[in-house]
Coordinates of C-alpha atoms and ligand atoms in Angstrom, one line a residue:
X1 CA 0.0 0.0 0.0
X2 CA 2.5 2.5 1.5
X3 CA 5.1 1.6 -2.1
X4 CA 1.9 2.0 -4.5
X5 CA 1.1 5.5 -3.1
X6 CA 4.9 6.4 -3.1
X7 CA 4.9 5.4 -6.4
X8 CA 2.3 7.2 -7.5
X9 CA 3.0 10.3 -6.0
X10 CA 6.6 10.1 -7.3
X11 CA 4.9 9.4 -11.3
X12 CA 2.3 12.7 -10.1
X13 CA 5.1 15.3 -9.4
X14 CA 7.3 13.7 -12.2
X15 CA 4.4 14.3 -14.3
X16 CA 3.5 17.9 -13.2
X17 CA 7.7 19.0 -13.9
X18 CA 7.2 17.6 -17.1
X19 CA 4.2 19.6 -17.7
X20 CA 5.7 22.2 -16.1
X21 CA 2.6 23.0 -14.4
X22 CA 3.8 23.8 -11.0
X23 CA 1.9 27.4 -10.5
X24 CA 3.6 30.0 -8.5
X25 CA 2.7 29.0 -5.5
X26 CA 5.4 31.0 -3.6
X27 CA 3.1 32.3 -0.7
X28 CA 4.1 35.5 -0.9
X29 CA 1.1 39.3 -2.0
X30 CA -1.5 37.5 0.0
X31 CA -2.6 41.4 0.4
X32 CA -1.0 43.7 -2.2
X33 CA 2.7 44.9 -1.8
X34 CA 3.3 48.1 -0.5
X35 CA 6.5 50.4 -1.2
X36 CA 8.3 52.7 -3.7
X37 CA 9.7 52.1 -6.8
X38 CA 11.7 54.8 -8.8
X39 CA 10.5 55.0 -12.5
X40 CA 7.4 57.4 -12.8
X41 CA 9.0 60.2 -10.8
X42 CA 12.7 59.4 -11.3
X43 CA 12.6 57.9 -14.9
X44 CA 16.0 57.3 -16.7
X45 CA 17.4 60.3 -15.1
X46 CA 21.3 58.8 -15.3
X47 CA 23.4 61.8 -15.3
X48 CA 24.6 62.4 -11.6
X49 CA 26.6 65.4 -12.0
X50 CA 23.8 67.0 -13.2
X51 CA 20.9 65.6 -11.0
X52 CA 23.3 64.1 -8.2
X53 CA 19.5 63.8 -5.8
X54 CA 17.6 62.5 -8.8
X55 CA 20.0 60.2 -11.1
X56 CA 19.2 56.2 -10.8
X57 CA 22.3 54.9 -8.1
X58 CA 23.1 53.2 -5.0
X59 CA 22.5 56.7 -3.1
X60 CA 18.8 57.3 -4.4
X61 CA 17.7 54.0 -3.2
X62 CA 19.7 53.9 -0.2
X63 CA 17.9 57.6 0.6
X64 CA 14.8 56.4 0.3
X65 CA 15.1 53.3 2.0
X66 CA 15.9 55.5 4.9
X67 CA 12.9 58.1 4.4
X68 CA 10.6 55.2 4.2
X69 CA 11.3 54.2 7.6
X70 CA 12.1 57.8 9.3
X71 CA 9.5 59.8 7.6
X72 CA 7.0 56.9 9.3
X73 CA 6.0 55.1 5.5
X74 CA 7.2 51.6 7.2
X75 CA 5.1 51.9 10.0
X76 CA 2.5 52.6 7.9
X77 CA 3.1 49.5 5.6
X78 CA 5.1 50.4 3.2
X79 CA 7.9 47.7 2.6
X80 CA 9.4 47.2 -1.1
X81 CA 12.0 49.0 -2.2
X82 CA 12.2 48.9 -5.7
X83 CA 14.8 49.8 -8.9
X84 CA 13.0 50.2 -11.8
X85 CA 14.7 50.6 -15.3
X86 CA 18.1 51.8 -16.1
X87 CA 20.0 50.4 -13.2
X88 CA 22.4 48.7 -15.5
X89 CA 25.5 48.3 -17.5
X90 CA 24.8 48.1 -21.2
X91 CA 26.7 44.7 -21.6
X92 CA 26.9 41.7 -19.8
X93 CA 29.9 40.6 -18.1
X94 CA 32.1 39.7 -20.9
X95 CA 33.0 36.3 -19.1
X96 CA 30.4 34.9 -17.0
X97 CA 27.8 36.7 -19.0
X98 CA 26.2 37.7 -15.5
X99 CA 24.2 40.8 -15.4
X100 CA 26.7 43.9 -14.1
X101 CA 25.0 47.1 -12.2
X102 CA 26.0 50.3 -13.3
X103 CA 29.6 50.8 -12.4
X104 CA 29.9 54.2 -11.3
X105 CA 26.0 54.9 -10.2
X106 CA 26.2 51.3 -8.1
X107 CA 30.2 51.3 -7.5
X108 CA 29.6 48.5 -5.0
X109 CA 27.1 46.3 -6.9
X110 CA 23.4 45.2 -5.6
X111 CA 24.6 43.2 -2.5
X112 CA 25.6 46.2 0.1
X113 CA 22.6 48.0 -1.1
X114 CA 20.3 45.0 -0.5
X115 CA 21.9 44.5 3.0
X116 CA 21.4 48.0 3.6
X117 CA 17.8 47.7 2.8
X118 CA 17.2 44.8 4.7
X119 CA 19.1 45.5 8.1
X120 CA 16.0 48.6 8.0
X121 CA 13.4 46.2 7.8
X122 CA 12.7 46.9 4.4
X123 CA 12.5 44.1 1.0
X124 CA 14.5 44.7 -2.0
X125 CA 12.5 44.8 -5.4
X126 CA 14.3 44.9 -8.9
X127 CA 13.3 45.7 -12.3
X128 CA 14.1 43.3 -15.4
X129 CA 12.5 42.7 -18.9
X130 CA 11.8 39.4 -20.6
X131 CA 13.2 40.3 -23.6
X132 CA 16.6 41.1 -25.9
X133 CA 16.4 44.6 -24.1
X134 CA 14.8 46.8 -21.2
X135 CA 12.4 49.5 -22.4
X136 CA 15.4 51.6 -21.8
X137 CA 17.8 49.6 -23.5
X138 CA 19.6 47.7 -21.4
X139 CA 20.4 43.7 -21.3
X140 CA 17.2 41.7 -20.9
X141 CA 16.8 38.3 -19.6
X142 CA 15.9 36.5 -22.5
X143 CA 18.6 34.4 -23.3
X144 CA 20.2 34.3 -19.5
X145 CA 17.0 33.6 -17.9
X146 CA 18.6 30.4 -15.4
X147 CA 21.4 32.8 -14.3
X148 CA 19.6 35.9 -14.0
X149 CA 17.0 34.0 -11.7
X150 CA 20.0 32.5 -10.1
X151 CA 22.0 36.1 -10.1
X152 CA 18.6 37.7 -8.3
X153 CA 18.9 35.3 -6.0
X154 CA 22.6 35.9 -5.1
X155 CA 21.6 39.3 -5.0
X156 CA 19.0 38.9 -2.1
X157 CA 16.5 40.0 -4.3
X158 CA 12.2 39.8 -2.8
X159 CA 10.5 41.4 -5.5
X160 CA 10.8 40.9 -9.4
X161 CA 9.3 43.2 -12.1
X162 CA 9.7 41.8 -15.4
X163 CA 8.6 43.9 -18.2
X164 CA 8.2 42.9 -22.1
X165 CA 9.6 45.7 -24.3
X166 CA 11.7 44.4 -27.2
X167 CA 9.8 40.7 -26.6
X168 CA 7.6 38.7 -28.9
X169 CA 4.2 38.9 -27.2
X170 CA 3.5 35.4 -28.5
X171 CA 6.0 34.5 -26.3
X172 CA 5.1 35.5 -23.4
X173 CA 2.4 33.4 -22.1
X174 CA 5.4 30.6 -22.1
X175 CA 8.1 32.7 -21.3
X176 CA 6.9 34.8 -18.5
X177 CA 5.9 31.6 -15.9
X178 CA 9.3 29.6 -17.1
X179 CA 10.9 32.7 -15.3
X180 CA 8.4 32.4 -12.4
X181 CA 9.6 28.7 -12.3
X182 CA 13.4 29.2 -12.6
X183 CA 13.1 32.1 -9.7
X184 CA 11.2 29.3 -7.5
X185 CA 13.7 26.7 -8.0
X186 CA 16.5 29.7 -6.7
X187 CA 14.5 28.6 -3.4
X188 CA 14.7 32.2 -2.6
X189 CA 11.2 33.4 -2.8
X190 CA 10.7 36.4 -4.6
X191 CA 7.3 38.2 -5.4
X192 CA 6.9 37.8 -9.3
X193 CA 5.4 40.9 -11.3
X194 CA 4.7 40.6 -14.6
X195 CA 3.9 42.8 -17.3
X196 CA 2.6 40.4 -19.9
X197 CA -0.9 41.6 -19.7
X198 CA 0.2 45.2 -20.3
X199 CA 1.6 44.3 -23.9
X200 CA -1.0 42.0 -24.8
X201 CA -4.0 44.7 -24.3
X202 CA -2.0 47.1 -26.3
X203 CA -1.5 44.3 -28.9
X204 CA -5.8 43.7 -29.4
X205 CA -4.8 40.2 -27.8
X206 CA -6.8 38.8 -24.8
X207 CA -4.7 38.1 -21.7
X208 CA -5.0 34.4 -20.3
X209 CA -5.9 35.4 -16.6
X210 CA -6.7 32.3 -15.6
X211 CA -2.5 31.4 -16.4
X212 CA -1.6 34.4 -15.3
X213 CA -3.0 34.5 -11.2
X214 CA -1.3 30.8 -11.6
X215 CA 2.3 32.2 -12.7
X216 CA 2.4 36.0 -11.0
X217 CA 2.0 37.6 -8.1
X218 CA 0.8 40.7 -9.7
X219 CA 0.6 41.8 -13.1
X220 CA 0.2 44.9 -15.2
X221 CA -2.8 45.2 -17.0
X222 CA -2.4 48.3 -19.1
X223 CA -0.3 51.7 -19.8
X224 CA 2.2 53.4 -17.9
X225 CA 1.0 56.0 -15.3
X226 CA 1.8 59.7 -15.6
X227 CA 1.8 62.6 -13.6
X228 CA -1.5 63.9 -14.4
X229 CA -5.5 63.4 -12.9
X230 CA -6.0 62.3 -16.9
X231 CA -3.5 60.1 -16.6
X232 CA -5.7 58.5 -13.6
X233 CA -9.3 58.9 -15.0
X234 CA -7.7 57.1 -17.9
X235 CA -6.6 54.0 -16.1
X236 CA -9.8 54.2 -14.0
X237 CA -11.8 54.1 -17.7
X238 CA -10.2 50.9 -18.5
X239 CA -11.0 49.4 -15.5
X240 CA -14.5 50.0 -15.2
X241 CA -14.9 48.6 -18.7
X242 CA -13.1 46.0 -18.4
X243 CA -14.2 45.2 -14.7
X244 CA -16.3 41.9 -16.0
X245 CA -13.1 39.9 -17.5
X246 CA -10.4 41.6 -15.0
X247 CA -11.9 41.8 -11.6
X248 CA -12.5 38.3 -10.7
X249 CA -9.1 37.3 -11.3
X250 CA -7.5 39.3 -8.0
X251 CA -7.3 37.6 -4.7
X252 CA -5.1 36.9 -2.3
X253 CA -1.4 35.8 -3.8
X254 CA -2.2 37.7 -7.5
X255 CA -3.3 40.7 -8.1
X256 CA -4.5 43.2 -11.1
X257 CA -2.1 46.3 -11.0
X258 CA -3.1 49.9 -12.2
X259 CA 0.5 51.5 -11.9
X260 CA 1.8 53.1 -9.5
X261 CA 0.9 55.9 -7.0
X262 CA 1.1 59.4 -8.0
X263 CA 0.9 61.3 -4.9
X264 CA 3.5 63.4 -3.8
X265 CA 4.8 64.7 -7.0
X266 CA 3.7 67.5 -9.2
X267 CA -0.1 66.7 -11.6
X268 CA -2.7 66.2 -8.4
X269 CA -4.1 68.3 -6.2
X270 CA -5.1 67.6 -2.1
X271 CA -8.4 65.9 -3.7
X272 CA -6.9 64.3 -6.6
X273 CA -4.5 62.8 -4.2
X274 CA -7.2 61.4 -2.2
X275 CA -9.3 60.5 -5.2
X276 CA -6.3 58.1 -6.3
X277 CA -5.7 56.6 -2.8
X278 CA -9.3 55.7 -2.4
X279 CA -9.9 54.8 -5.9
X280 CA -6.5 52.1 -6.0
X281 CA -7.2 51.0 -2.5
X282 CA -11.0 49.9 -3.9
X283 CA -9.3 48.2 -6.9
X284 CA -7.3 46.3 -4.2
X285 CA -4.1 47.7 -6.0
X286 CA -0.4 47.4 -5.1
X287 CA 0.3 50.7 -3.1
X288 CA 3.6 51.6 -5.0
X289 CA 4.8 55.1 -4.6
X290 CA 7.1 56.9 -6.8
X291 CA 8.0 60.0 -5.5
X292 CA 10.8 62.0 -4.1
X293 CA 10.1 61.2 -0.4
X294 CA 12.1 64.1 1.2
X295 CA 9.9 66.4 -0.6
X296 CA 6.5 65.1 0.1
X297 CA 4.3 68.1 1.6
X298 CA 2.6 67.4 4.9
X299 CA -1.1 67.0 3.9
X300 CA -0.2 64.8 0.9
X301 CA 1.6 62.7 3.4
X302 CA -1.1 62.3 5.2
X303 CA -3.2 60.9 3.2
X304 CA -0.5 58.3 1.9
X305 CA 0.1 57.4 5.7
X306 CA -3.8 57.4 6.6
X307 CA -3.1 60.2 9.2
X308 CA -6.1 62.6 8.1
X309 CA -7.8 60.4 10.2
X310 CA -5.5 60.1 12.6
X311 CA -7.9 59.8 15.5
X312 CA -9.7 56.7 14.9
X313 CA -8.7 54.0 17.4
X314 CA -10.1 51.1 15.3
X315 CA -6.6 51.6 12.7
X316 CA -8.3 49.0 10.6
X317 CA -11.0 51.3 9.1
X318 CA -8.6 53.3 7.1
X319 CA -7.8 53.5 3.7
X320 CA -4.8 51.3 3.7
X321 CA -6.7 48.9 6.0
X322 CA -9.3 49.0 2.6
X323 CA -6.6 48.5 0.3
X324 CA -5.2 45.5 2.2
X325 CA -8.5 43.9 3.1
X326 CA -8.1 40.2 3.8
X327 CA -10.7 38.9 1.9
X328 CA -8.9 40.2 -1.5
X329 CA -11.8 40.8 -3.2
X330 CA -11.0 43.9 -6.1
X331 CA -14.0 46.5 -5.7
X332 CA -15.6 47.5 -9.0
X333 CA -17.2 50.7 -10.2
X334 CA -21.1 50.2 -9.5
X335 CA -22.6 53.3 -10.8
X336 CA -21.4 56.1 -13.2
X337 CA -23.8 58.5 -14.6
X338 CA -23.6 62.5 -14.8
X339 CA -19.5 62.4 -14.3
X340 CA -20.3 60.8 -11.1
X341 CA -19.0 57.7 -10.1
X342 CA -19.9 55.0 -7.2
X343 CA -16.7 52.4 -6.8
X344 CA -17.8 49.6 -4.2
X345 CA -15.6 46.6 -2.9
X346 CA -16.7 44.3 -0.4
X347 CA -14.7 44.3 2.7
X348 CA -14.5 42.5 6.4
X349 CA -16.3 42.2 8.7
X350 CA -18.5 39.7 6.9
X351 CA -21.8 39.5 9.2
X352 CA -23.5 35.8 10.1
X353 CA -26.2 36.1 7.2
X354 CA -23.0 36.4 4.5
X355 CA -23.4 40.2 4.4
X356 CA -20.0 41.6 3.2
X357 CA -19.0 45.4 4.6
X358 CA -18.1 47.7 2.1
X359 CA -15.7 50.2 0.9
X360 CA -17.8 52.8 -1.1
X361 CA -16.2 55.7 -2.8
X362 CA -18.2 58.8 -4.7
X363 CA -15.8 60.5 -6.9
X364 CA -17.0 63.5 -8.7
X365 CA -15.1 64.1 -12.5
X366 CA -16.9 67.3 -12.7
X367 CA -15.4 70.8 -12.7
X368 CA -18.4 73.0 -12.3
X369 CA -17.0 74.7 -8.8
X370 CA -19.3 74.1 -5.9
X371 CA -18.7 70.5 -4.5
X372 CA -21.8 68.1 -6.1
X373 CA -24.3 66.7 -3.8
X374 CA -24.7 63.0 -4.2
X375 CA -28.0 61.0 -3.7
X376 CA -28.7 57.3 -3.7
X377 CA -30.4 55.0 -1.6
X378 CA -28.2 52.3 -0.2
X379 CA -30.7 49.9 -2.9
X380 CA -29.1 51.7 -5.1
X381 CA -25.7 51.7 -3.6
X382 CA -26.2 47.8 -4.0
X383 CA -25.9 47.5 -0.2
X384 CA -29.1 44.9 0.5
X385 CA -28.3 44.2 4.5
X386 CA -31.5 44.7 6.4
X387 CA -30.1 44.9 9.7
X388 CA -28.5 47.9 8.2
X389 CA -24.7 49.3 7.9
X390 CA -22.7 51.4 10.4
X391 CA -21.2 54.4 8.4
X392 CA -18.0 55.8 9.0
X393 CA -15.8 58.7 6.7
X394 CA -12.5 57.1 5.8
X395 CA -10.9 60.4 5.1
X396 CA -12.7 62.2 8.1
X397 CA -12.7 60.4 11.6
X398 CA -15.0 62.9 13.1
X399 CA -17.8 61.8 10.6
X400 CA -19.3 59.2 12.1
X401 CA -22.6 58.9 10.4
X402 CA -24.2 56.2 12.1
X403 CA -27.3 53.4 11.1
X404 CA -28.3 53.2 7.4
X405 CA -30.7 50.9 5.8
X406 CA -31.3 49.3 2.4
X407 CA -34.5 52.0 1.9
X408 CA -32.7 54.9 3.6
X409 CA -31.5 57.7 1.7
X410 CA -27.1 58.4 1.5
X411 CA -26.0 61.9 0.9
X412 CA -22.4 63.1 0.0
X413 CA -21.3 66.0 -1.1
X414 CA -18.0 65.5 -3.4
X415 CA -15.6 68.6 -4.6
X416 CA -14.7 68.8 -8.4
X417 CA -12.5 66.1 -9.3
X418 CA -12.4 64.6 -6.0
X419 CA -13.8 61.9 -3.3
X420 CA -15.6 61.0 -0.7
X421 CA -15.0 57.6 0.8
X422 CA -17.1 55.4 3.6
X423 CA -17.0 52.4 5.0
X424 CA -20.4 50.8 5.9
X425 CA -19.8 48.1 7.9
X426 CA -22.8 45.8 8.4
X427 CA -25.0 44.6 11.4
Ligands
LIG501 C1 7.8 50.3 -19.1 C2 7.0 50.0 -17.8 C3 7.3 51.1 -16.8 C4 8.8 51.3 -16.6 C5 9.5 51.5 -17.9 C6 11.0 51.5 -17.7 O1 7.3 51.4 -19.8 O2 5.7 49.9 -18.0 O3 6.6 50.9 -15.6 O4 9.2 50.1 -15.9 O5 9.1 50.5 -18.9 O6 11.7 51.7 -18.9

């Protein structure tokens, strides 16, 4: 008995490495990873005499490493530090053909900087592209892929973005999980971010998320954010019309990703700030900043650090707390009429008659000065509990607004281009 089951379990995995059907399964984004990452506020910006606090090197990264923790982003959840594009040499080592960091912006290599990093606290994320080159231009993985796994590994790397410029998309769906599977068998594990997705859309061609939630942690969906509210309304377009085919596919472990977070930096205002906060953290989005972090005014800090409400004792009816929710379920936009949008996501507590609580954010896209007064019944809203929900201001922990029903009227009022965010947690 004991030497048939053996035996069959030894033909099952033999047969599943054949297959090569061994899914991610590395345990790690069971909520979505929080940090910062370099590229939409820092770009390609390589010339250190010129921009010695801006250019991509050892001492940007090491800087904001630091901030993160001292200026209180850690405590707050914040945890991936991340290099995105242009950290490289052009060429490969001539002789081992391993990937070499830019000599004089990274004189010491990865491994000091990754210590550095992690005697903080902090992970260490790095950016990589599947194919011949970065979108950049530097050395991609495509023909190294067992020794860069192996050399991200060496390198104490936690956190792998692997994007697909100068790739053939038809490729991908095979190439991006053999990566996923030659970083697992590193045994170091490392959260996998792919971009495959993002140049499949672009191409007309219809992403395989069923494949993909097996093979990535996270995955981009669409274009590159850029410092502007357009640049947000833009991604929030494509994913409240493609809600139906992308939303079920996030959960705990693998997640959709809408780029990353603006705030900080020059294109939103106070309410455009808290309009993309709320709006990410109701797509259940990674909550990756890319900002200068020594820079970042006070109230904009706030709202990235969930102080605005700074009173609330219950810490787990903030924003972040939204975003991280450990159910994992991705919110959806509900309601969008007028230049008015309703964006719902069920949250804990779930109640004994499988009521889910929910995340509910108004945003107004209108310009027309005064702030817009919203009406809807909670019918409406989509919120069915009869018992009711208990209804608190995520950005304002003095509005407490107490017992609504199903048949009871909800009024906001929302400024132009802006958002007001609940929680209504049910009885
Ligand atoms: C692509 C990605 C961006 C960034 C750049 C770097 O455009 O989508 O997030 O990594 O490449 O070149």
């Amino acid at each position: 008995m004991y030497r048939t089951s053996s035996v069959f379990l030894g033909t099952f995995l033999l047969l599943l490495l054949l297959h090569g059907g061994m899914g991610l399964d590395n345990g790690l984004a069971l909520t979505p990873p929080m940090g910062w990452m370099s590229w939409e506020r820092f770009r390609c910006l390589t010339d250190c005499k010129l921009y010695p606090n801006e250019c991509i090197s050892e001492e940007l990264f090491r800087r904001h490493a630091d901030l993160l923790v001292s200026e209180g982003y850690a405590d707050a959840g914040y945890e991936y530090i991340i290099i995105d594009d242009c950290w490289l040499e052009k060429n490969r080592d001539n002789k081992t053909k391993k990937l070499v960091a830019d000599k004089k912006r990274f004189p010491n290599g990865l491994n000091p900087l990754a210590d550095h990093i992690h005697n903080i606290g902090l992970k260490f994320g790095l950016y990589q592209d599947y194919g011949t080159n970065t979108c950049a231009g530097f050395p991609g993985v495509i023909k190294h892929m067992q020794l860069d796994a192996q050399t991200f590994a060496d390198w104490d790397v936690d956190y792998v973005k692997l994007d697909g410029c100068y790739a053939n998309i038809s490729d991908m769906a095979v190439g991006y999980p053999e990566f996923g599977r030659l970083l697992n068998a590193t045994g170091r594990p490392m959260v996998y971010s792919c971009s495959w997705p993002a140049y499949q859309e672009d191409a007309g061609e219809m992403p395989d998320y069923t494949s993909l939630k097996q093979h990535c942690n996270l995955w981009r969906n669409w274009d590159d954010i850029d410092d502007s509210l357009e640049s947000v309304a833009q991604i929030m377009d494509y994913f409240g019309k493609n809600q139906d085919r992308i939303q079920p596919h996030a959960g705990p472990g693998h997640w959709n990703d809408p780029d990353m977070l603006l705030l900080g930096n020059y294109g939103l205002s106070y309410d455009q700030s808290k309009l993309q906060m709320a709006i990410w953290s109701v797509m259940a989005a990674p909550l990756i900043m890319s900002n200068d972090l020594a820079v970042v005014r006070p109230e904009i800090k706030d709202i990235l650090q969930n102080r605005v409400c700074s009173a609330f004792e219950d810490l787990k009816i903030k924003v972040i707390a939204v975003d991280q929710d450990e159910l994992g379920i991705q919110g959806r936009r509900i309601l969008s009429k007028n230049q008015i949008e309703v964006w719902s996501r069920p949250i804990t507590p779930v109640v004994s008659n499988n009521q889910h609580s929910y995340a509910v954010a108004f945003v107004s896209r209108r310009a027309d000065g005064a702030p817009y007064r919203i009406v809807f019944t909670l019918k409406e809203l989509e919120l069915h509990n009869t018992a009711g929900y208990d209804v608190q201001d995520l950005y304002d922990d003095k509005n407490h607004l107490g017992v609504f029903r199903p048949a009871n009227q909800f009024i906001t009022r929302v400024n132009p281009n802006g958002v007001t965010f609940y929680k209504f947690t049910a009885l």
